[in-house]
Amino acid sequence: MSQPTNAAGQPQNDPKLPPREYTHPGLPEPENKDYAVIGKSKPKIDAREKVTGQARYTADLKFPNMLYGKILTSPYAHARILSIDTSEAEKLPGVKAVITHKDVPTLKYGISPARWDENIFCSETVKFVGDKVAAVACIDEETCYKALKAIKVDYEVLPAVLDPLHAMDEDAPQIHPEYPRNNNTEIHQDFGDVDAAFKQADYVRTDFFVGNRTYQAPLEPHTATSIWQDGKLTVYSSTQSPHYFQYYIAREFGLPMGDVRVIKTYVGGGFGGKLEPTGLEFAGAALSKITGRPVKMFYDRAEMFAHNRGRHRQYMKLTTGVDKEGMILGVHADFIMDGGAYTSLGIASAYYAGAMLTLTYEFDNYRFDMHRVYTNLPACGAQRGHGAPQPRYAFEAHLDNIAKDLGIDPIEIRLKNARRPNTVTPNDYVVNSCEMVACLEKARDVSGWRDKKGHLPPGRGIGIATGSFVSGAGYPIYRTDLPQASAMIKVGEDGTAATLYTGATDIGQGSDTILCQMAAEAMGYTYEQMKIVAADTETTPHDFGAYASRQTLMSGAAVKQAGEEVKTQLLETAGQMLDFPPEQLEVRLGKIFAKDNPDTILTTFEDVARTFFVRKGPLTGRGSYAPPKLGGKFKGAPVGTSPAYSFAAQVSEVEIDQETGEVAVLDVWDVHDCGQVINPALLHAQVHGALYMGMGEAIWEEVRFDKNGKIANPTLGEYRLPTALDMPRVHSSLVPSYEPAGPWGVKEVGEGATLPTMGCFRNAIFDAMGVSVNSLPLTPEKVWSALREKRKADGEEVWDPMTCECYLED
Amino acid sequence: MYLPDFDYYAPESLAEATALLVELGPAAKPLAGGTDILVKMKNGLASPSALVSLKNLTELRDIRWEPGRGLVIGALATHNQIRDSEVVQQHFLSISQAAHQLANNQIRNRGTIGGNLVNAIPSADLPPILIALGASVTMVGPDGARTVPLESFFTGPSCCVIEPEGEILTEIVIPEQDTTGSTYIKFGLRKSGALAVVGVATAVTMDGDVIRKARICLGAVYKVPVLAEEAAKVIEGKTWSDELLEQAGRTAVGCCLPISDIRGSDEYRRDLVRVFTRRALKRAITQGHV
Ligand SMILES: Cc1cc2nc3c(=O)[nH]c(=O)nc-3n(C[C@H](O)[C@H](O)[C@H](O)COP(=O)(O)OP(=O)(O)OC[C@H]3O[C@@H](n4cnc5c(N)ncnc54)[C@H](O)[C@@H]3O)c2cc1C
């Protein structure tokens, strides 16, 4: 049959366009000859389990006598709880426990210690549609729904705050009595002298932008199975951080951390939404304690949307002063963030929003004002890129406006201002490696920018944007002197296998794989002989988990140290066995040889490891990593610090249907400086994935609410993640880079590639049509509307579809 | 998200199925692919006492060309079956294309044309092209069979003329005709798995450059799929030109009354009706049945 067509009536595979080609992860990367195991696209260690369906996620686990639990949530955005009657529910056959705030600890929790503002269950007021009120444990799932229906809650509905721009009004309803005017977080940072910079500037411009509420929408719903036995609690969870879960669960129930074991199973994606306890762990633990049975709890898709912790909606005002040449002299960022009903990770999100703006371009004068306000909507938190992607969109759009006003090419203005290596940002971030200039130049060249810019046919446009992200946060989420990461390696007694024990948390991104590559490289061993035990607070050493793109650098540093410790001991024993000075020996891929004669294999890793075991017992290595003290002295200085920063430039080419506003993204070129690469295939997969999410947020995704604060689209049908068919051709490439602060020179890639995407699409649309859509997502209807406004402003006749003769009756 | 309890039957013949539905009363519902009704049941929007599966009525899966009658599509034919059918592609590629644009591959593998029509949502993708091509539908009930033109089948959102007591939709017939071109354009907010914001189907009978006859059917912009008859009148008997088709597009906007909802405002939908009516006419005129 013939080709499917798109709405514009063109075949989806237009023969005039070059054939769809994708950068094949891993294939075209040149082999890194300096290393034996890293720098190679080793297959994912868990690929087989996953693709054959053998991998067991938390929801797949079953335990004898296991009960099913569900949480009853509020139907109102803001209401006072007058009474809760659970008696009918308790009478239902199969119901084993019904609990409310009376049955659980009342200690407030949260992931941000500065604002612990959540309770396991609400006692006085409910603060958003979906707030937690009670929970049940039953013999099966079906009984849970019957029991939830039988719980009677009397509410007095209160006026709700749904508009963040009015949350701080004097007469706005109060959501948390402790935080007057719904002021959750207020930030005022001032570096250099912005006013003087604006005075000195040849041109000062202000723009406004609005971000969208988006949700991580991981494939796997949140699940936790809790087993409280003999005063000890075990929780299997779909988590990004067993450590934080362990810490907060122990704190909530007054248990020593040693009595709480959190085990990560396979995880089907998190993207920031599974970093903090979800309520399922707390309710499940309480229900298991009461019933004495394992309790499995999970959210369905709509409940996931209500629990949220996704991207904040931000209102962003940016003012920038530049000189005639387009050099940035000073920037003022003035933002409001809709935090939703609780803090979640929002304080960090709020700081990140402004703090990360100083990274990709050099300027000395910077002021950042932020209000994160409470509203009666689901709480927002950290989503891939944390608070940074929307401000990055705003700034990149703002910079293109300035470039246009000054008549400077968008890449030129970026090259002029691009950050250089070994510099310090005005907010005291120390940047070591930085190939921003190389990224921009390569993006320009591989995208054919010079031939395209200004020469594309009508409706086509090309845009550029940059991004930068931390390779791990400089400080953990709560105050502690624990190291960031630690690792242990145990070599088997006959030397034919070694197991890496690490608290690092693979949630699909592949950390288990690359950490085993790193361990093998450091030990002089092979990847294929590595096994891993990870993310179990009882059997693996401490690590903070998967967030802030930290594991390649931080967990990797600990693993490298552990591997090197194994290697040192191994070579010592080899030296004794061979009667050879150990410092003159080397081991690579399990073969031991003299450094000056690598072609003659003297003995093997396996033989020596076996002898070591016979003589001394287990051959083990240990490692741990703590970053140096980072950051300045001002309030909030620690947020955004990192041992290293990744840099990226993205160019996209779009085609716009000028009548419908539909935006077809044709090509995206991502050029990344992410240090030395451990596994090229996984690296490019991260770029594809991050870009995919950035694209979704740029054009399609938005959590919408009805007038009562209820989510209008809590389904994957109406919360439209892009599909494979919506993806552009993706060209992911790298520039050579080496980061002195990272093991083998590594930096992050997982979140950085989300940052430039929204701005780069906006700029491509701006280039194509000369219209700016100043709010995300850049939906067809918004583009359509902007195009019509422009035509009207240009004096063209624009037909009004609202005023034609009507032939129908309603 | 839990399927409530219901009784389940899988009768072996059409007669048995209608008798069963009569016996069980209007609280029982036929079950075809289940992609609508099971979803509604899980969401608590429907709670039939019984589901009468039509899966054993294999004769209703048939797609064939009957000289003198036209293209006959059994009510249980799935969307992918329709998309892939050589008979459909040979006579009305536009119907195959419309089926391909519906939902996503998983839904197309299970969902049926009968379910799509009886479900009667205003944004459904098959009704516009079928109405534009003058299709009729046959229903069999306890009192025998009846046939109605599809354009008078729908009575409101989720409502159609089918009798709740025992009537089963059996087949859809697209008559033999002299149309020279037809097409359906769906505007959804992503390339797969999105309901239509606007859907426009057109069918034309050309005589050289002169439009002899035209039928334009609009989806997702009124409580039922609606024929834009006034728009057709604007162009019938005339030599086609881009300006003429734009005129038809503008007139078609008067033949719809869209709502504003999460997928688009009424103003946007109206303007899309103009654009897609023009484009769909041009495509049917210049490219045939596509
Ligand atoms: C994710 C998703 C996406 C979708 N996207 C689209 C889309 O893009 N476009 C679109 O048009 N639709 C879409 N749909 C709707 C749906 O899939 C189709 O309408 C489908 O054709 C329904 O067919 P079915 O066989 O599954 O119906 P069922 O669910 O089995 O039945 C639907 C209704 O019709 C009745 N019924 C079924 N067959 C008969 C019969 N022969 N006689 C009498 N009554 C009958 C049933 O009793 C029931 O009331 C989507 C659905 C889902 C879940």
Short mmCIF file of C-alpha atoms in Angstrom, two decimals, chain A residues 65-71 89-90 92-99 135-149 151 287-288 291 293-297:
data_model
loop_
_atom_site.label_atom_id
_atom_site.label_comp_id
_atom_site.label_asym_id
_atom_site.label_seq_id
_atom_site.Cartn_x
_atom_site.Cartn_y
_atom_site.Cartn_z
CA ASN A 65 0.64 -14.20 52.48
CA MET A 66 1.19 -10.94 50.66
CA LEU A 67 -1.54 -8.32 50.94
CA TYR A 68 -2.39 -5.58 48.46
CA GLY A 69 -2.65 -2.00 49.57
CA LYS A 70 -4.10 1.17 48.08
CA ILE A 71 -4.24 4.77 49.20
CA ALA A 89 -14.61 -0.56 55.09
CA GLU A 90 -13.29 -2.58 58.00
CA LEU A 92 -15.82 -5.90 54.30
CA PRO A 93 -14.59 -9.46 53.91
CA GLY A 94 -10.97 -9.57 52.81
CA VAL A 95 -10.05 -6.21 54.33
CA LYS A 96 -7.15 -6.69 56.74
CA ALA A 97 -6.41 -3.12 57.79
CA VAL A 98 -7.68 0.40 57.25
CA ILE A 99 -5.43 3.19 58.44
CA ALA A 135 -4.97 3.40 53.15
CA VAL A 136 -6.22 -0.15 53.11
CA ALA A 137 -4.58 -3.57 52.99
CA CYS A 138 -6.66 -6.39 51.57
CA ILE A 139 -6.33 -9.91 50.32
CA ASP A 140 -6.54 -8.78 46.71
CA GLU A 141 -6.55 -5.67 44.62
CA GLU A 142 -10.25 -5.78 43.85
CA THR A 143 -11.16 -5.75 47.53
CA CYS A 144 -8.95 -2.66 47.94
CA TYR A 145 -11.17 -0.66 45.59
CA LYS A 146 -14.31 -1.78 47.41
CA ALA A 147 -12.74 -0.84 50.73
CA LEU A 148 -11.64 2.58 49.48
CA LYS A 149 -15.20 3.26 48.33
CA ILE A 151 -14.42 4.84 53.63
CA LEU A 287 0.10 -1.61 57.02
CA SER A 288 2.67 -4.40 57.19
CA THR A 291 -1.10 -6.91 59.69
CA ARG A 293 2.11 -9.57 56.42
CA PRO A 294 3.98 -8.29 53.37
CA VAL A 295 2.06 -5.44 51.72
CA LYS A 296 2.44 -4.55 48.06
CA MET A 297 1.42 -1.04 47.09
#
